Coordinates of C-alpha atoms and ligand atoms in Angstrom, one line a residue:
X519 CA 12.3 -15.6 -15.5
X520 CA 9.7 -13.2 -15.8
X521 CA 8.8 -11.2 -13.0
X522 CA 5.1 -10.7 -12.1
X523 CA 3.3 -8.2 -9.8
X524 CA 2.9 -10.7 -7.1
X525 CA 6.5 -11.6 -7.1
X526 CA 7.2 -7.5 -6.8
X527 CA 3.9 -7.0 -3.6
X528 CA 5.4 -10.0 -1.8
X529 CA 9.3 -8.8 -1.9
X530 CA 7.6 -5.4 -0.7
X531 CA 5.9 -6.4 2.4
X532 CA 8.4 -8.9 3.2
X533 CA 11.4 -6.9 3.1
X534 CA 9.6 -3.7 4.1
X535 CA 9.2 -1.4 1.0
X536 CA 5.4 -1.1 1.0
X537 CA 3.0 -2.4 3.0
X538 CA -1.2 -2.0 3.0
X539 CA -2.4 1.4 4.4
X540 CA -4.5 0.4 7.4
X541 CA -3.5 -3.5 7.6
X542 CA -5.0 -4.2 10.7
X543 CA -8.3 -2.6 9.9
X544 CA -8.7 -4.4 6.8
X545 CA -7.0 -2.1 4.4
X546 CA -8.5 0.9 2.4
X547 CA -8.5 1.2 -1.6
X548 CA -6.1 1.9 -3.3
X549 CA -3.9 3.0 -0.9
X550 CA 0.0 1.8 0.1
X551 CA 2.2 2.8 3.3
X552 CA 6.1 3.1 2.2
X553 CA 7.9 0.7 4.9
X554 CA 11.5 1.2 6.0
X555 CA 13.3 0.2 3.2
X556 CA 10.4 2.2 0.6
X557 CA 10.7 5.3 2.9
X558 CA 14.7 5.3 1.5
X559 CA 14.5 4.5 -2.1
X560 CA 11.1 7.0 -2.5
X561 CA 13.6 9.4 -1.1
X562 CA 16.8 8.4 -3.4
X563 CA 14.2 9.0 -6.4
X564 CA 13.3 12.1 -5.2
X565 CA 16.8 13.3 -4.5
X566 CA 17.3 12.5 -8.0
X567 CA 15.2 13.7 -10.0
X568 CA 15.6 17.3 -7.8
X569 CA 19.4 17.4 -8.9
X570 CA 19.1 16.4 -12.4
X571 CA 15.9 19.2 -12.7
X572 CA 16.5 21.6 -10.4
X573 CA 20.3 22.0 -8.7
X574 CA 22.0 21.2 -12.1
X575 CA 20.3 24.0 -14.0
X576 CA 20.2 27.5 -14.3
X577 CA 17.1 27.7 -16.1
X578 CA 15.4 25.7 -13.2
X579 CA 13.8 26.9 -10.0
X580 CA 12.4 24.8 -7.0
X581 CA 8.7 25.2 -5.1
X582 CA 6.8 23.8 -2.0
X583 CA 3.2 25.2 -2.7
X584 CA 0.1 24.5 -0.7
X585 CA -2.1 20.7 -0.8
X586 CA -5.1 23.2 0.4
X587 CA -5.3 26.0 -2.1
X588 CA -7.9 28.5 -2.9
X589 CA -11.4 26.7 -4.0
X590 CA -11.5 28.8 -7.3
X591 CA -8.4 27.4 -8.6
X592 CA -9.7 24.6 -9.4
X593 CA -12.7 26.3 -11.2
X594 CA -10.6 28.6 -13.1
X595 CA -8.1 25.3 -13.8
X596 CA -11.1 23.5 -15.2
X597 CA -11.2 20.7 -13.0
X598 CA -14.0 21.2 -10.9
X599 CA -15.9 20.6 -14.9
X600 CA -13.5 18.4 -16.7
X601 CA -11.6 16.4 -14.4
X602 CA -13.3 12.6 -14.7
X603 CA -13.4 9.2 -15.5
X604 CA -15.9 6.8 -17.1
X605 CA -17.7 5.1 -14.5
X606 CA -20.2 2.4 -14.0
X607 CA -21.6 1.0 -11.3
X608 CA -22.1 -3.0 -10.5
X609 CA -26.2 -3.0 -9.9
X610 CA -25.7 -5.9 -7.4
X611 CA -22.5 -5.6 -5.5
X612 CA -22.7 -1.3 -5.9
X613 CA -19.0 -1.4 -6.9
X614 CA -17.7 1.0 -9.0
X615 CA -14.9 0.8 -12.3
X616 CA -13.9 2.3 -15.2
X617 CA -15.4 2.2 -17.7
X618 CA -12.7 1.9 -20.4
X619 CA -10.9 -0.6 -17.7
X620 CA -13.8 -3.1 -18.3
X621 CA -14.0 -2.5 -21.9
X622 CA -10.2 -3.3 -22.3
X623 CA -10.4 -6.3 -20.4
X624 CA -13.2 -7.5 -22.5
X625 CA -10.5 -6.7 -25.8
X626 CA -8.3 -8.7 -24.0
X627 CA -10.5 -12.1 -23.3
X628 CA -12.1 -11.0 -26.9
X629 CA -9.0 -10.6 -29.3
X630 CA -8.9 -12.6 -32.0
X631 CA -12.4 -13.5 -32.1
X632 CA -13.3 -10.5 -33.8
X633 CA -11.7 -8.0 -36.0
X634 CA -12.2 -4.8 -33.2
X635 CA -9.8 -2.3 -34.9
X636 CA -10.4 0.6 -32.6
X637 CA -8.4 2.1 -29.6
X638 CA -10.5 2.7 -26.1
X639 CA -8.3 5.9 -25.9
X640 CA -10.7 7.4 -29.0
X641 CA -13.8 7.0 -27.3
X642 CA -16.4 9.4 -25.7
X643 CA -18.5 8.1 -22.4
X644 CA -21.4 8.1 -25.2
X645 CA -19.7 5.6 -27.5
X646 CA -18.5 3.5 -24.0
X647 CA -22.3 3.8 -23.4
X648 CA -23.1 2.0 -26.6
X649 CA -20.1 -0.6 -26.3
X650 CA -21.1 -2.1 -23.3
X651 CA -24.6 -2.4 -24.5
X652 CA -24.3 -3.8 -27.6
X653 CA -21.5 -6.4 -26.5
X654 CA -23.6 -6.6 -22.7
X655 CA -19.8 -6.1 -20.9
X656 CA -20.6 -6.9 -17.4
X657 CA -18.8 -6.4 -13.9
X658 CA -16.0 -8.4 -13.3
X659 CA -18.5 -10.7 -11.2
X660 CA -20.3 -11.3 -13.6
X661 CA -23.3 -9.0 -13.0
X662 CA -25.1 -5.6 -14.9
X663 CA -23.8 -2.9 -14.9
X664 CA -25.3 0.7 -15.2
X665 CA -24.4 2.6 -18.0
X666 CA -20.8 4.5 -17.5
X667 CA -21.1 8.5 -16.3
X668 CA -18.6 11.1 -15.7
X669 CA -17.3 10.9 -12.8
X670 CA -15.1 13.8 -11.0
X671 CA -11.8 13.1 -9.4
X672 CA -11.4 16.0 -7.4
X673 CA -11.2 15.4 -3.7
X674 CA -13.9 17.4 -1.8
X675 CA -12.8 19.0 1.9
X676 CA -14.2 21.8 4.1
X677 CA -12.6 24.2 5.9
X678 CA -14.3 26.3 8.8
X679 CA -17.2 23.2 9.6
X680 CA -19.2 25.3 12.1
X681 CA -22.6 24.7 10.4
X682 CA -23.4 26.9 8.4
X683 CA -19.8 28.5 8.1
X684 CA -18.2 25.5 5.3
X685 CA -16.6 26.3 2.8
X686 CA -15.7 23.7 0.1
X687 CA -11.9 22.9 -0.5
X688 CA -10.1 20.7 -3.0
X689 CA -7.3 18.2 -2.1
X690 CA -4.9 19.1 -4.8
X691 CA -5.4 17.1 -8.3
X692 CA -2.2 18.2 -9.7
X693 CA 0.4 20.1 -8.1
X694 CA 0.9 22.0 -10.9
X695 CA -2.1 24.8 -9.9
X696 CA 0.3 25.9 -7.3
X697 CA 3.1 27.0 -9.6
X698 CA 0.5 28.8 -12.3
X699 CA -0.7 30.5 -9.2
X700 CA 2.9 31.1 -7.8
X701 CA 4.3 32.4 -11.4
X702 CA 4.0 35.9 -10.6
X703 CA 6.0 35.7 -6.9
X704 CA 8.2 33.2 -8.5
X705 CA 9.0 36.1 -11.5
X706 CA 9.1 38.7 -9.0
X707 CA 11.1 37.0 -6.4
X708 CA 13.8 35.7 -8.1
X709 CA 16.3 36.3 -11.2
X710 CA 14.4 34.0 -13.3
X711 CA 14.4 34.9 -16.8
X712 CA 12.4 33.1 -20.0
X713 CA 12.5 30.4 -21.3
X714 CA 12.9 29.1 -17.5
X715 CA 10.8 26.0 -15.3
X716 CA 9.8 26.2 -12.2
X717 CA 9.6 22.4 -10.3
X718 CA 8.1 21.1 -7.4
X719 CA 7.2 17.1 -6.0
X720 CA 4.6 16.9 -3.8
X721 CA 1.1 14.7 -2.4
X722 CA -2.2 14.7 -4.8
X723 CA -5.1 13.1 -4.5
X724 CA -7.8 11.9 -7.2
X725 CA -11.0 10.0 -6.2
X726 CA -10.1 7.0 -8.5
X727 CA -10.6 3.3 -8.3
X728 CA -8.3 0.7 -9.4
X729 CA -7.5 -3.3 -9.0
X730 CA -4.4 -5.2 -8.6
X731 CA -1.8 -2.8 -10.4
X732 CA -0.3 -2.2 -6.3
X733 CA 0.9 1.5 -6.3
X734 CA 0.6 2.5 -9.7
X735 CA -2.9 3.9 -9.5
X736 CA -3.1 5.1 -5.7
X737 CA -5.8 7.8 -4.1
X738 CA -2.9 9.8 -2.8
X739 CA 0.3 9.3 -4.7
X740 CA 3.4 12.0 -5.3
X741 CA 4.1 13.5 -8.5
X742 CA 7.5 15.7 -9.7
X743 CA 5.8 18.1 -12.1
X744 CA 7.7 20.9 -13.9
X745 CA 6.4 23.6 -15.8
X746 CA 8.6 25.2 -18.5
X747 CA 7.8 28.5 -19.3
X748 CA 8.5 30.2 -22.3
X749 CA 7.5 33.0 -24.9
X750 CA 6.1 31.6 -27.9
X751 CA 6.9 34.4 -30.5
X752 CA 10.8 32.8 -30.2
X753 CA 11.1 29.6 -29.1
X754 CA 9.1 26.7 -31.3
X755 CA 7.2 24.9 -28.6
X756 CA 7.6 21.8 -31.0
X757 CA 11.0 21.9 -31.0
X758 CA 10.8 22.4 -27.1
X759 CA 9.1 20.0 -26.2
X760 CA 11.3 17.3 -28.1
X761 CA 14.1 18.3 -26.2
X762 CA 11.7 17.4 -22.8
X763 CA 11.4 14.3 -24.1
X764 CA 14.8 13.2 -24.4
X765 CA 15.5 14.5 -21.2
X766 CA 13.1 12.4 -19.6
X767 CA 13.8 9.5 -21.9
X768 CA 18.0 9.8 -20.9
X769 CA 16.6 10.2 -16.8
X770 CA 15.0 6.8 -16.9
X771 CA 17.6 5.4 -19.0
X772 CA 21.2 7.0 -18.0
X773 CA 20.2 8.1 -14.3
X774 CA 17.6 5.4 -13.3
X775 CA 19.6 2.7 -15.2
X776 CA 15.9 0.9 -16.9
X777 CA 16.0 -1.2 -19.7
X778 CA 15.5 1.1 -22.9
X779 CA 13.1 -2.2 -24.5
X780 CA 10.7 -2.0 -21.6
X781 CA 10.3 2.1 -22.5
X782 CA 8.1 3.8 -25.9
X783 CA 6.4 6.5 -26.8
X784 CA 2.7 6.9 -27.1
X785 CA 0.9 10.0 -28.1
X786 CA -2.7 11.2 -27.4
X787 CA -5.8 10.7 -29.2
X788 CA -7.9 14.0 -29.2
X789 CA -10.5 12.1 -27.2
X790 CA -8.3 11.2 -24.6
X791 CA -6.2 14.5 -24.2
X792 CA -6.8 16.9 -21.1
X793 CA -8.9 19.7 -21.8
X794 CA -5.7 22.1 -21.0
X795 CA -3.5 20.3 -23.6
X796 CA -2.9 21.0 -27.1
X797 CA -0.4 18.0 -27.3
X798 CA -0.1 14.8 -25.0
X799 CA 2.8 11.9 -24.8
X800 CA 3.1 9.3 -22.7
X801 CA 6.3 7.7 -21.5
X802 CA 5.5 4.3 -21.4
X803 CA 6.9 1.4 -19.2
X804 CA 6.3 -2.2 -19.6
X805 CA 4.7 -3.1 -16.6
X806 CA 3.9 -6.7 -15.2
X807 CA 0.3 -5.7 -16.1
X808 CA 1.2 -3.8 -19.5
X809 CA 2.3 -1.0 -20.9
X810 CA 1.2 1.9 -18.6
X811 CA 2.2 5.4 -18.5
X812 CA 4.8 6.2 -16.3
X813 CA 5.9 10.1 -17.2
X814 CA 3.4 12.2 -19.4
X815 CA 4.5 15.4 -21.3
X816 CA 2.0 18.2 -22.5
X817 CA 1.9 21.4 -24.4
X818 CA -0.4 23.2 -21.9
X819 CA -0.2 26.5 -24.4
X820 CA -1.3 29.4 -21.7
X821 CA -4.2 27.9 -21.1
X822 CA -3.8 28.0 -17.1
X823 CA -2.0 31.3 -16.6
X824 CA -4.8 33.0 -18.7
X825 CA -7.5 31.4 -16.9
X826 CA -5.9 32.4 -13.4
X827 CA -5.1 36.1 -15.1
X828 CA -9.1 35.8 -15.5
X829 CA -10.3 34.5 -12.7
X830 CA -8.1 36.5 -10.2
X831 CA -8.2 39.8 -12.1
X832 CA -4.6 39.5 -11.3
X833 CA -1.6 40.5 -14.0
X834 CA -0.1 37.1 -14.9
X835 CA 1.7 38.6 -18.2
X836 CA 5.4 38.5 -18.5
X837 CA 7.5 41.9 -19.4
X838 CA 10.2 41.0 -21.3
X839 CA 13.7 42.6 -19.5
X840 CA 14.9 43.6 -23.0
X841 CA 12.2 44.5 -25.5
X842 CA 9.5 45.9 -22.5
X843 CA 6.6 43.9 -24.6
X844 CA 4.3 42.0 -22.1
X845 CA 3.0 38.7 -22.9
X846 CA 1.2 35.7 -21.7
X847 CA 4.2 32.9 -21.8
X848 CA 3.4 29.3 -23.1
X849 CA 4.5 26.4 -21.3
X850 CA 5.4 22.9 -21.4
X851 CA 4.9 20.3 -18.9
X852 CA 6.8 17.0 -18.0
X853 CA 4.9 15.3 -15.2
X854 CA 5.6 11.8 -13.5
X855 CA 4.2 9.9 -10.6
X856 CA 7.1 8.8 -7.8
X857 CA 5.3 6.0 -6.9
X858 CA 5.3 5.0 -10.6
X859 CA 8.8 5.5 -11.1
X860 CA 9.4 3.3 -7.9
X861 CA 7.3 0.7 -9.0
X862 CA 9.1 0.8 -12.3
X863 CA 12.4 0.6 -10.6
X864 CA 11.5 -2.7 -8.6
X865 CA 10.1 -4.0 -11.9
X866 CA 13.3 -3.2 -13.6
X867 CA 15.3 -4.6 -10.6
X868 CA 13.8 -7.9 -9.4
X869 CA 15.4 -10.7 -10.9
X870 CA 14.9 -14.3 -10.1
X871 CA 17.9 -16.7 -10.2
X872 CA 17.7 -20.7 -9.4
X873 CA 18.5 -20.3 -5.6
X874 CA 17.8 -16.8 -5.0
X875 CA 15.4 -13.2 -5.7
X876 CA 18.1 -10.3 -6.2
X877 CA 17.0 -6.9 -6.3
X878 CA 19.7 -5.1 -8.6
X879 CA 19.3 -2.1 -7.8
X880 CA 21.7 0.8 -9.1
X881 CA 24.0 1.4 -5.8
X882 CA 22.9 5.2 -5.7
X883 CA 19.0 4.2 -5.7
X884 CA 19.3 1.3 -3.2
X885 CA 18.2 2.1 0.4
X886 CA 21.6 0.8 2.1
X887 CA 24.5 0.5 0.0
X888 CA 26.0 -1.9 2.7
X889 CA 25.4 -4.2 5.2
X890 CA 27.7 -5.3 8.2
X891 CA 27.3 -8.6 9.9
X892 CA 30.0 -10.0 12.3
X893 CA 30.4 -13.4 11.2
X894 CA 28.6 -14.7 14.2
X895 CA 26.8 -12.7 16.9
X896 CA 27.9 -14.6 19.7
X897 CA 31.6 -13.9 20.1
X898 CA 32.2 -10.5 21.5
X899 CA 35.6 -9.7 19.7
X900 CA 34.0 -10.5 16.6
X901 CA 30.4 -8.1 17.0
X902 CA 33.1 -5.6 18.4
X903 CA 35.0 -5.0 15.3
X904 CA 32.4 -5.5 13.1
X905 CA 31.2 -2.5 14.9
X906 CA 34.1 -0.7 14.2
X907 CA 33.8 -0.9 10.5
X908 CA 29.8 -0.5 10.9
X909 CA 30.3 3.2 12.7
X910 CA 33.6 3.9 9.6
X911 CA 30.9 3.5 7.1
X912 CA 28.2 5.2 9.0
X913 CA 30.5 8.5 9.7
X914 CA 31.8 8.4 6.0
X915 CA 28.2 9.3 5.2
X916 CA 28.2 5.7 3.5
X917 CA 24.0 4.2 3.9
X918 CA 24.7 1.2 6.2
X919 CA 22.9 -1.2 7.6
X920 CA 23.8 -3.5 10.4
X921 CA 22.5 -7.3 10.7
X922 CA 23.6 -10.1 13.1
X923 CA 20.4 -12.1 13.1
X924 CA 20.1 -15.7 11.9
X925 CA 23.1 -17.6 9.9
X926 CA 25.0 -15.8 7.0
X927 CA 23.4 -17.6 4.5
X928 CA 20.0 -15.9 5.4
X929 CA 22.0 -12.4 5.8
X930 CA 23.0 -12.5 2.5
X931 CA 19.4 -13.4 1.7
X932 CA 17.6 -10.8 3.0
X933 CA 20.4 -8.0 1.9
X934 CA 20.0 -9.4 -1.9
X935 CA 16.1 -9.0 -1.5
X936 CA 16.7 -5.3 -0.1
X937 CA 18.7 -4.4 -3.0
X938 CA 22.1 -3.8 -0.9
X939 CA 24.7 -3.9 -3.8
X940 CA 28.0 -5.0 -0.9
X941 CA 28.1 -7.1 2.6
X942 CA 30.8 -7.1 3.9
X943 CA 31.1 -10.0 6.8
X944 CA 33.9 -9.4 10.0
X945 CA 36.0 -12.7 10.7
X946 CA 38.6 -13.6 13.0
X947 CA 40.8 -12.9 10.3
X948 CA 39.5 -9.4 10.5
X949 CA 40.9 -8.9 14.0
X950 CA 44.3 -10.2 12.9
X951 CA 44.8 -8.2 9.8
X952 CA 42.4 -5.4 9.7
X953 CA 41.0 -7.2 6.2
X954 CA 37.2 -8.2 5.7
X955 CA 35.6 -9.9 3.4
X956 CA 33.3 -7.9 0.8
X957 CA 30.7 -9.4 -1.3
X958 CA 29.1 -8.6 -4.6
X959 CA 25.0 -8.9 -4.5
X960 CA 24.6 -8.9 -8.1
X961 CA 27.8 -11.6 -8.8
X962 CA 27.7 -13.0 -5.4
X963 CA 31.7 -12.8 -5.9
X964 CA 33.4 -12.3 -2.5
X965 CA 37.0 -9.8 -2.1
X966 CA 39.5 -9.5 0.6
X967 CA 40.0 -5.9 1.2
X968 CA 41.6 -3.9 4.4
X969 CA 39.5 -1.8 6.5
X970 CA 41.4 1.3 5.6
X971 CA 40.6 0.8 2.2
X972 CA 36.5 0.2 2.5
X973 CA 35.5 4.0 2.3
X974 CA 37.1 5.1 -1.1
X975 CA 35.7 1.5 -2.4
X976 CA 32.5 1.7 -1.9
X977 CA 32.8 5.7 -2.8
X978 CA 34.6 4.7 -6.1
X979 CA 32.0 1.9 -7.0
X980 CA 29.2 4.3 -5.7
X981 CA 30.3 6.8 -8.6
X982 CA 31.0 4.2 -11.3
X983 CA 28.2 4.6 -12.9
X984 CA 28.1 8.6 -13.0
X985 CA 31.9 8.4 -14.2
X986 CA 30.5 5.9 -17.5
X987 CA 27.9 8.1 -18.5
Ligands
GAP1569 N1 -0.2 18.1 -14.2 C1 -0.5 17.1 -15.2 C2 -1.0 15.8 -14.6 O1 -1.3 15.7 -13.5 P1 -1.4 13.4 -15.2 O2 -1.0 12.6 -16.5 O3 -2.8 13.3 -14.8 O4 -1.0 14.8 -15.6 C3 1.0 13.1 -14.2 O5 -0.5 13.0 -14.0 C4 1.6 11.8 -13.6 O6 1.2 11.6 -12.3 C5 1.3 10.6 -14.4 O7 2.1 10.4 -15.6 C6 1.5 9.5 -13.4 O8 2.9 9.1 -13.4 C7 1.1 10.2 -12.1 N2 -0.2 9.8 -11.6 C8 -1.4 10.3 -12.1 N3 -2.4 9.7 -11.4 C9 -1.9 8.9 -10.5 C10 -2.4 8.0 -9.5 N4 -3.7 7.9 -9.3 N5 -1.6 7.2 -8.8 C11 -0.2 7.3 -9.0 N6 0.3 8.1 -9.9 C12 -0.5 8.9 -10.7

């Protein structure tokens, strides 16, 4: 059965992964709070992706840089001119969307009808302009619409607000600014030498609008952007930036365990490409609402590091250790949302069986990787041993989670909906033989195994996965 992106909000507010931001006021746009159970597997992902990109390799550094950073940055980046989206306006209800969003949804309810051979992706805000008239696209309620303008994303803040005394900041667009701007202490600081990348996951912000893709396309989201930097003369950046791409494409596949049919490959039009990119892909995941991108990789050429070297009147150039020739390296950019790769995971995950919603989770990216429930909560002997096991699993650094509320039945409900790949359930067989009963979320199958044994079974299955790849 398919999954849609109701099924996916529903599981997530009812079991805790993401709820509205500001519930009880009514919500604000665009915007998600990671519950309990989000809090853990944001966190797994993160983990992740830091020892795959950073802790595993030598040519890899790590970074924490500033949300707040100087105001020019963001001239010299560009972004203060060229950061935008198409927008129009509704004339009635004064409620803003994209431009290309409303011209894509008309394809959609259109297709078929008439032979419309061109991609949104190629066209300027001029040619949008001239869409909308000549087919009279309206709002989604039906009503005008003004004609679309460029709209910047770029958050606007000010620090010092004494009247008089502002100053305007940006919240961060990207977080890769602070690593062009930290190249030089990074260099200077550290062994580094070319071709290396330096990494960093952090908040950004971008003054965009969406509707009903949940936390794909949030006002404040993370991103795990890398920027690999190396010297053009002797690497081929083509070459390069192939090798990025399968190593994104084998994170999502081997480490995140998706479904390689539910993944492509879509490059840039020149139209649609940032103004600091001489080459744009997309990774692309099937979505409940499409295929969206989920990872993008660029060929940012030195575009930022000159423009900072310009800006700053600061040395950004590189001196080779070996030949003493200074240059300005080139570098190549993998960049991917969190919140997209969590949304993708629960998309991947959420499966819907005749009596029951399982969220299959691989065991490393699941929030617990066990749950404990005495077989019922009102006979001491039995909550006391169960609590035995509980604190062996919890001291064995083994995620646990402990439940004794309602029948099993609805235990075993709410752990398959949390993605917890084992229960295992204390008995009063338990307290005669030390043996409990462990059960399989994704088979539902149900093994007798001793106490003693529980750690280096759940540690074995835990590294299953690693050990097959
Ligand atoms: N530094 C390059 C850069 O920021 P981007 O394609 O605009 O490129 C990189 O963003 C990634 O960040 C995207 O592939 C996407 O996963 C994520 N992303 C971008 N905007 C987002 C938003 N509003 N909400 C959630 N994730 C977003």
């Amino acid at each position: 059965m398919n999954t849609t992106i109701d099924d996916i909000v529903s599981l997530c507010k009812r079991r805790g992964f993401v709820y509205p931001t500001s519930e009880i006021y009514g919500g604000l746009t665009s915007s998600y709070d990671y519950g309990p159970l989000g809090v853990e597997l944001l966190n797994n992902i993160k983990q992740l992706w830091w020892k795959e990109f950073i802790t595993k390799r030598e040519d890899m550094v790590g970074l924490d840089s500033q949300i707040l950073l100087h105001p020019q940055t963001w001239v010299a980046s560009g972004h203060v001119t060229s950061f935008s989206d198409p927008m129009v306006e509704d004339k009635k209800t004064h409620k803003r969307y994209r431009a290309d969003h409303l011209i894509e949804s008309w394809l959609e309810a259109h297709r078929g009808q008439n032979a419309v051979d061109f991609k949104v992706e190629n066209l300027k805000v001029s040619d949008m302009a001239k869409f909308i008239a000549e087919n009279k696209i309206k709002s989604p309620q039906n009503n005008e619409i003004t004609e679309p303008k460029s709209f910047n994303l770029l958050f606007e803040t000010a620090v010092g607000v004494i009247s008089g005394d502002k100053s305007t900041v940006y919240l961060r667009g990207e977080t890769a600014q602070g690593i062009f701007s930290n190249f030089r202490n990074v260099v200077d600081s550290t062994r580094v030498k070319l071709p290396f990348g330096i990494g960093q996951i952090g908040k950004s912000f971008r003054n965009e609008i969406t509707s009903g893709q949940f936390v794909f396309r949030t006002l404040e989201f993370e991103q795990a952007e890398i920027e690999y930097f190396f010297n053009p003369d002797d690497t081929d950046w083509q070459k390069l930036f192939k090798s990025w791409q399968d190593t994104m494409w084998r994170f999502v596949v081997n480490i995140l365990g998706i479904d390689k049919s539910k993944l492509r490959w879509r490059k840039h039009t020149d139209s649609e490409r940032s103004h600091y990119s001489k080459d744009t892909y997309d990774l692309e995941f099937e979505y409940p609402f499409g295929w969206k991108e989920l990872w993008g990789i660029s060929y940012r050429t030195d575009y930022d590091l000159k423009q900072h070297q310009e800006f700053s009147k600061q040395k950004l150039e590189y001196r080779d250790p070996i030949t003493g020739k200074t240059f300005m390296p080139h570098v190549i950019e993998p960049a991917v949302g969190v919140n997209r790769l969590f949304l993708m995971i629960l998309v991947n995950s959420l499966r819907k069986e005749d009596k029951r919603l399982v969220l299959s989770l691989p065991p490393k990216l699941a929030p617990r990787t066990v749950a404990v429930f005495p077989l019922v909560a009102n006979k001491p002997e039995l909550v006391e041993k169960a609590r035995e096991v509980y604190r062996l699993l919890i001291n064995a650094d083994i995620k646990t989670a402990w439940d004794e509320r309602g029948n099993i039945g609805k235990r075993y409900m709410s752990a398959d909906e949390a993605g917890t790949p084992w229960c295992v359930t204390i008995d009063y067989d338990s307290i005669e033989n030390a043996s409990v009963t462990v059960r399989n979320r994704d088979t539902t199958k149900q093994v007798r195994i001793q106490q003693a044994d529980l750690v280096s079974y759940f540690r074995q299955n835990l590294h299953k996965e690693d050990d097959e790849k």
